[in-house]
Tab-separated table of C-alpha atoms in Angstrom:
chain	number	residue	atom	x	y	z
A	1	SER	CA	0.000	0.000	0.000
A	2	TYR	CA	1.185	3.504	-0.788
A	3	VAL	CA	2.788	5.356	2.116
A	4	LEU	CA	2.930	9.117	2.674
A	5	THR	CA	5.500	10.453	5.138
A	6	GLN	CA	5.165	13.817	6.880
A	7	PRO	CA	7.331	15.369	9.605
A	8	PRO	CA	5.485	15.220	12.938
A	9	SER	CA	6.055	18.882	13.651
A	10	VAL	CA	7.164	22.149	12.094
A	11	SER	CA	7.726	25.394	13.976
A	12	VAL	CA	7.854	28.870	12.489
A	13	ALA	CA	7.883	32.445	13.730
A	14	PRO	CA	5.000	34.765	12.806
A	15	GLY	CA	5.535	36.467	9.469
A	16	LYS	CA	7.955	33.799	8.248
A	17	THR	CA	7.416	30.997	5.753
A	18	ALA	CA	6.454	27.474	6.782
A	19	ARG	CA	7.103	24.498	4.523
A	20	ILE	CA	5.465	21.151	5.255
A	21	THR	CA	6.610	18.187	3.223
A	22	CYS	CA	4.865	15.001	2.175
A	23	GLY	CA	7.072	12.220	0.900
A	24	GLY	CA	6.046	9.256	-1.234
A	25	ASN	CA	7.454	7.055	-3.942
A	26	ASN	CA	7.222	9.059	-7.178
A	27	ILE	CA	4.559	11.262	-5.586
A	28	GLY	CA	5.136	13.739	-8.390
A	29	SER	CA	3.091	11.453	-10.631
A	30	LYS	CA	0.072	11.743	-8.321
A	31	SER	CA	-2.288	14.557	-7.386
A	32	VAL	CA	-1.728	15.732	-3.822
A	33	HIS	CA	-4.317	17.409	-1.624
A	34	TRP	CA	-3.762	19.205	1.685
A	35	TYR	CA	-6.103	19.647	4.645
A	36	GLN	CA	-5.900	21.879	7.693
A	37	GLN	CA	-7.413	20.692	10.959
A	38	LYS	CA	-7.685	22.900	14.016
A	39	PRO	CA	-8.411	21.396	17.464
A	40	GLY	CA	-11.980	20.227	17.838
A	41	GLN	CA	-12.863	20.978	14.230
A	42	ALA	CA	-13.383	19.020	11.039
A	43	PRO	CA	-10.615	19.178	8.438
A	44	VAL	CA	-10.702	21.899	5.787
A	45	LEU	CA	-9.296	21.563	2.272
A	46	VAL	CA	-6.574	24.170	1.681
A	47	ILE	CA	-4.810	22.918	-1.472
A	48	TYR	CA	-5.979	20.431	-4.085
A	49	TYR	CA	-4.428	19.007	-7.216
A	50	ASP	CA	-0.962	19.929	-5.954
A	51	SER	CA	-1.359	23.698	-6.123
A	52	ASP	CA	-4.982	24.814	-6.548
A	53	ARG	CA	-6.635	26.823	-3.785
A	54	PRO	CA	-10.337	26.484	-2.940
A	55	SER	CA	-12.261	29.731	-2.742
A	56	GLY	CA	-11.814	31.402	0.608
A	57	ILE	CA	-8.314	30.057	1.220
A	58	PRO	CA	-5.749	32.858	1.444
A	59	GLU	CA	-3.132	33.242	-1.287
A	60	ARG	CA	-0.526	32.718	1.438
A	61	PHE	CA	-1.195	28.983	1.024
A	62	SER	CA	0.483	27.348	-1.949
A	63	GLY	CA	1.587	23.885	-2.983
A	64	SER	CA	4.072	22.112	-5.211
A	65	ASN	CA	4.797	18.523	-6.139
A	66	SER	CA	7.764	16.942	-7.854
A	67	GLY	CA	9.787	13.771	-7.683
A	68	ASN	CA	9.314	12.110	-4.310
A	69	THR	CA	8.166	15.170	-2.350
A	70	ALA	CA	5.108	17.406	-2.258
A	71	THR	CA	5.270	20.627	-0.283
A	72	LEU	CA	2.678	22.862	1.326
A	73	THR	CA	4.028	26.382	1.737
A	74	ILE	CA	2.444	28.940	4.032
A	75	SER	CA	3.830	32.465	3.579
A	76	ARG	CA	3.621	35.245	6.156
A	77	VAL	CA	2.485	32.785	8.781
A	78	GLU	CA	-0.118	33.981	11.273
A	79	ALA	CA	-1.059	32.666	14.697
A	80	GLY	CA	-4.340	31.426	13.204
A	81	ASP	CA	-2.437	29.049	10.907
A	82	GLU	CA	-1.461	26.917	13.881
A	83	ALA	CA	-3.062	23.529	13.161
A	84	ASP	CA	-2.445	19.985	11.996
A	85	TYR	CA	-1.888	19.580	8.271
A	86	TYR	CA	-2.449	16.378	6.308
A	87	CYS	CA	-1.544	15.441	2.764
A	88	GLN	CA	-3.636	12.943	0.822
A	89	VAL	CA	-3.445	11.125	-2.496
A	90	TRP	CA	-5.454	8.561	-4.436
A	91	ASP	CA	-3.567	5.303	-4.912
A	92	SER	CA	-4.807	4.233	-8.316
A	93	SER	CA	-2.919	0.929	-8.188
A	94	SER	CA	-5.064	-0.272	-5.280
A	95	ASP	CA	-8.111	1.949	-5.742
A	96	HIS	CA	-8.196	3.723	-2.403
A	97	GLY	CA	-7.110	6.942	-0.777
A	98	VAL	CA	-4.240	7.499	1.629
A	99	PHE	CA	-3.478	10.208	4.187
A	100	GLY	CA	-0.107	11.199	5.484
A	101	GLY	CA	0.477	10.977	9.216
A	102	GLY	CA	-0.033	14.702	9.708
A	103	THR	CA	2.198	17.610	10.702
A	104	LYS	CA	1.569	19.870	13.661
A	105	LEU	CA	2.410	23.450	12.744
A	106	THR	CA	3.396	25.557	15.737
A	107	VAL	CA	3.607	29.321	15.437
A	108	LEU	CA	6.228	30.501	17.881
B	1	GLU	CA	-24.752	25.686	-0.018
B	2	VAL	CA	-23.270	22.204	0.299
B	3	GLN	CA	-23.883	20.680	3.719
B	4	LEU	CA	-23.123	17.293	5.233
B	5	VAL	CA	-24.928	16.722	8.521
B	6	GLN	CA	-23.921	13.704	10.554
B	7	SER	CA	-25.850	11.843	13.221
B	8	GLY	CA	-25.125	12.416	16.891
B	9	ALA	CA	-22.599	10.917	19.263
B	10	GLU	CA	-22.981	7.268	20.202
B	11	VAL	CA	-21.947	5.266	23.255
B	12	LYS	CA	-21.979	1.524	22.717
B	13	LYS	CA	-20.740	-1.678	24.324
B	14	PRO	CA	-18.301	-4.089	22.682
B	15	GLY	CA	-20.111	-6.546	20.449
B	16	GLU	CA	-23.013	-4.219	19.704
B	17	SER	CA	-23.929	-3.081	16.198
B	18	LEU	CA	-24.074	0.508	15.021
B	19	LYS	CA	-25.026	2.520	11.952
B	20	ILE	CA	-24.155	6.214	11.721
B	21	SER	CA	-25.402	8.549	9.027
B	22	CYS	CA	-24.430	11.520	6.909
B	23	LYS	CA	-27.105	13.548	5.093
B	24	GLY	CA	-26.034	15.599	2.108
B	25	SER	CA	-27.770	18.694	0.786
B	26	GLY	CA	-27.098	21.572	-1.566
B	27	TYR	CA	-25.726	19.406	-4.383
B	28	SER	CA	-26.675	16.421	-6.524
B	29	PHE	CA	-26.168	13.618	-3.990
B	30	THR	CA	-26.178	10.846	-6.590
B	31	SER	CA	-23.489	12.457	-8.750
B	32	TYR	CA	-20.570	12.635	-6.308
B	33	TRP	CA	-18.657	10.062	-4.320
B	34	ILE	CA	-18.887	10.424	-0.553
B	35	GLY	CA	-16.446	8.942	1.907
B	36	TRP	CA	-15.670	8.183	5.535
B	37	VAL	CA	-12.567	9.106	7.522
B	38	ARG	CA	-11.601	7.868	10.984
B	39	GLN	CA	-9.694	9.833	13.587
B	40	MET	CA	-8.813	7.954	16.740
B	41	PRO	CA	-8.250	10.026	19.890
B	42	GLY	CA	-5.144	12.172	19.520
B	43	LYS	CA	-4.247	10.545	16.192
B	44	GLY	CA	-4.266	11.381	12.499
B	45	LEU	CA	-6.802	10.991	9.725
B	46	GLU	CA	-7.376	7.543	8.238
B	47	TRP	CA	-9.072	6.993	4.869
B	48	MET	CA	-11.740	4.307	5.305
B	49	GLY	CA	-13.761	4.063	2.126
B	50	ILE	CA	-16.073	5.769	-0.319
B	51	ILE	CA	-19.381	5.154	-2.067
B	52	TYR	CA	-20.961	6.482	-5.243
B	53	PRO	CA	-24.618	6.905	-4.293
B	54	GLY	CA	-25.734	6.818	-7.915
B	55	ASP	CA	-25.002	3.107	-8.216
B	56	SER	CA	-23.666	2.173	-4.725
B	57	ASP	CA	-20.203	1.377	-6.085
B	58	THR	CA	-17.817	1.253	-3.123
B	59	ARG	CA	-14.085	1.307	-2.496
B	60	TYR	CA	-12.476	0.361	0.816
B	61	SER	CA	-9.050	0.816	2.291
B	62	PRO	CA	-7.524	-2.619	2.945
B	63	SER	CA	-7.340	-1.654	6.625
B	64	PHE	CA	-11.133	-1.348	6.828
B	65	GLN	CA	-12.315	-3.897	4.246
B	66	GLY	CA	-14.495	-6.422	6.045
B	67	GLN	CA	-14.502	-4.366	9.250
B	68	VAL	CA	-17.187	-1.853	8.280
B	69	THR	CA	-19.889	-1.466	5.638
B	70	ILE	CA	-20.524	1.709	3.703
B	71	SER	CA	-23.929	2.179	2.125
B	72	ALA	CA	-26.205	4.937	0.851
B	73	ASP	CA	-29.912	5.629	0.424
B	74	LYS	CA	-30.177	8.018	-2.492
B	75	SER	CA	-33.889	8.560	-1.891
B	76	ILE	CA	-33.028	10.491	1.265
B	77	SER	CA	-29.523	11.688	0.261
B	78	THR	CA	-27.907	9.850	3.138
B	79	ALA	CA	-24.740	7.798	3.429
B	80	TYR	CA	-24.087	5.305	6.198
B	81	LEU	CA	-21.207	3.663	8.008
B	82	GLN	CA	-22.012	0.544	9.961
B	83	TRP	CA	-20.441	-2.035	12.219
B	84	SER	CA	-21.873	-5.462	13.024
B	85	SER	CA	-19.788	-6.012	16.157
B	86	LEU	CA	-18.015	-3.052	17.715
B	87	LYS	CA	-14.665	-3.238	19.473
B	88	ALA	CA	-13.127	-0.840	21.954
B	89	SER	CA	-10.612	0.053	19.248
B	90	ASP	CA	-13.470	1.487	17.136
B	91	THR	CA	-13.650	4.402	19.563
B	92	ALA	CA	-12.992	7.430	17.375
B	93	MET	CA	-14.380	10.450	15.617
B	94	TYR	CA	-15.802	9.571	12.210
B	95	TYR	CA	-16.139	12.157	9.472
B	96	CYS	CA	-18.020	11.917	6.216
B	97	ALA	CA	-16.838	14.035	3.324
B	98	LYS	CA	-17.933	14.722	-0.229
B	99	ILE	CA	-15.530	14.087	-3.070
B	100	TYR	CA	-14.925	16.880	-5.575
B	101	ASP	CA	-14.419	14.670	-8.611
B	102	SER	CA	-13.464	11.116	-9.513
B	103	SER	CA	-10.025	12.025	-10.743
B	104	GLY	CA	-8.058	13.050	-7.677
B	105	TYR	CA	-10.715	11.948	-5.189
B	106	VAL	CA	-10.243	15.049	-3.053
B	107	PHE	CA	-12.606	15.711	-0.140
B	108	ASP	CA	-13.985	19.223	-0.653
B	109	TYR	CA	-16.736	19.357	1.988
B	110	TRP	CA	-16.773	17.658	5.373
B	111	GLY	CA	-19.408	16.783	7.930
B	112	GLN	CA	-19.093	17.888	11.539
B	113	GLY	CA	-18.078	14.431	12.743
B	114	THR	CA	-19.720	11.702	14.812
B	115	LEU	CA	-17.996	10.594	18.011
B	116	VAL	CA	-18.319	6.874	18.643
B	117	THR	CA	-17.342	5.567	22.070
B	118	VAL	CA	-17.167	1.833	22.657
B	119	SER	CA	-16.755	0.845	26.279
B	120	SER	CA	-17.955	-1.883	28.578
């Protein structure tokens, strides 16, 4: 089964740039989606198809995907961005979805 | 406005059966896949399975195949997740979510979650 690997935690100072990675075998050939989950809340889609932003998601959120790593980039980080972030792909070889283990973003 | 409204919290004993629901509105329920995601206490998201309400086609993660059943009643725009014999390890928050399209299978709208507690 396809495995997605995320760092457990990332810390960043307010106003700086946070980069959260999602590793997988040849992940660049797949479409990667990113979700933000704040404590006690349902997840929210923030990036889909590697780099598209749903309406209502700030331009500070962007994504890229190449080779064996996909990256969620959050520019000018704010305290309100503190949350858990999950990457997700569809594994077409086995016909099911997969989530990464999640990354806790801490704003210092 | 797309909405997914899930049934309320449940407290069950090991061995009991359970069926939780997710009612969709604001979109064509039969035209989009809808899925279920588990989140155990303090843990990450786990992809369980999806169903296409138009024809009840389903896909399961190998981790959940045979452990749960996903179904849908298109006449009332409702998807279900059911267990025939609960275990303590089924204690978790369960989310339903609508899929944007059947290419990347991205979850674009989520329900509020149903907390299932299994304890003797």
